[in-house]
Amino acid sequence: MVTCVDRKEKYRSVLSNGNVSIECDNPKAYGGAGHEFGPHDFIEAGYAACLNAGTRKICERENIPYEEIKITVALDYHDDEKMYIRHKIEIKGVSKEVEADIAAREFQNCLVKKNLSKELIFEPLED
């Protein structure tokens, strides 16, 4: 669970999961200063973090040495009917074939992707 508490500056806030806190700000296009992660950035971040962890687990489990795993996620929410979440998995230090194989498997297994693919129901949180 995450809580969000406003700051004095316009549209800035602090998010906390009870252990870690992070600043949040609206992008300039939506009235904020754009100095921190914006609300949609956290959707991208959650998916990217899940893909990164899962990719690392595959490499570790299969003893595949690598130099770096880089995940890029881009959210496109400007269509009134659909939201596109595009990703790219790069594994430095492995062949393109190995990278493609691991990326395809992790795409299928990513828990955040599975959860975001379900029907979403928004409702108030009970006390």
PDB file of C-alpha atoms in Angstrom, residues 1-4 14-23:
ATOM      1  CA  MET A   1       0.000   0.000   0.000  1.00  0.00           C
ATOM      2  CA  VAL A   2       1.189   3.505  -0.795  1.00  0.00           C
ATOM      3  CA  THR A   3       0.173   6.831   0.714  1.00  0.00           C
ATOM      4  CA  CYS A   4       0.551  10.229  -0.949  1.00  0.00           C
ATOM      5  CA  VAL A  14       5.492  12.642  -1.155  1.00  0.00           C
ATOM      6  CA  LEU A  15       4.713   8.991  -1.761  1.00  0.00           C
ATOM      7  CA  SER A  16       5.537   6.392   0.882  1.00  0.00           C
ATOM      8  CA  ASN A  17       5.125   2.656   1.255  1.00  0.00           C
ATOM      9  CA  GLY A  18       5.944   2.884   4.964  1.00  0.00           C
ATOM     10  CA  ASN A  19       9.616   2.068   4.429  1.00  0.00           C
ATOM     11  CA  VAL A  20      10.730   4.381   1.630  1.00  0.00           C
ATOM     12  CA  SER A  21       9.547   7.827   0.519  1.00  0.00           C
ATOM     13  CA  ILE A  22       9.896   9.502  -2.856  1.00  0.00           C
ATOM     14  CA  GLU A  23       8.940  12.948  -4.146  1.00  0.00           C
TER      15      GLU A  23
END
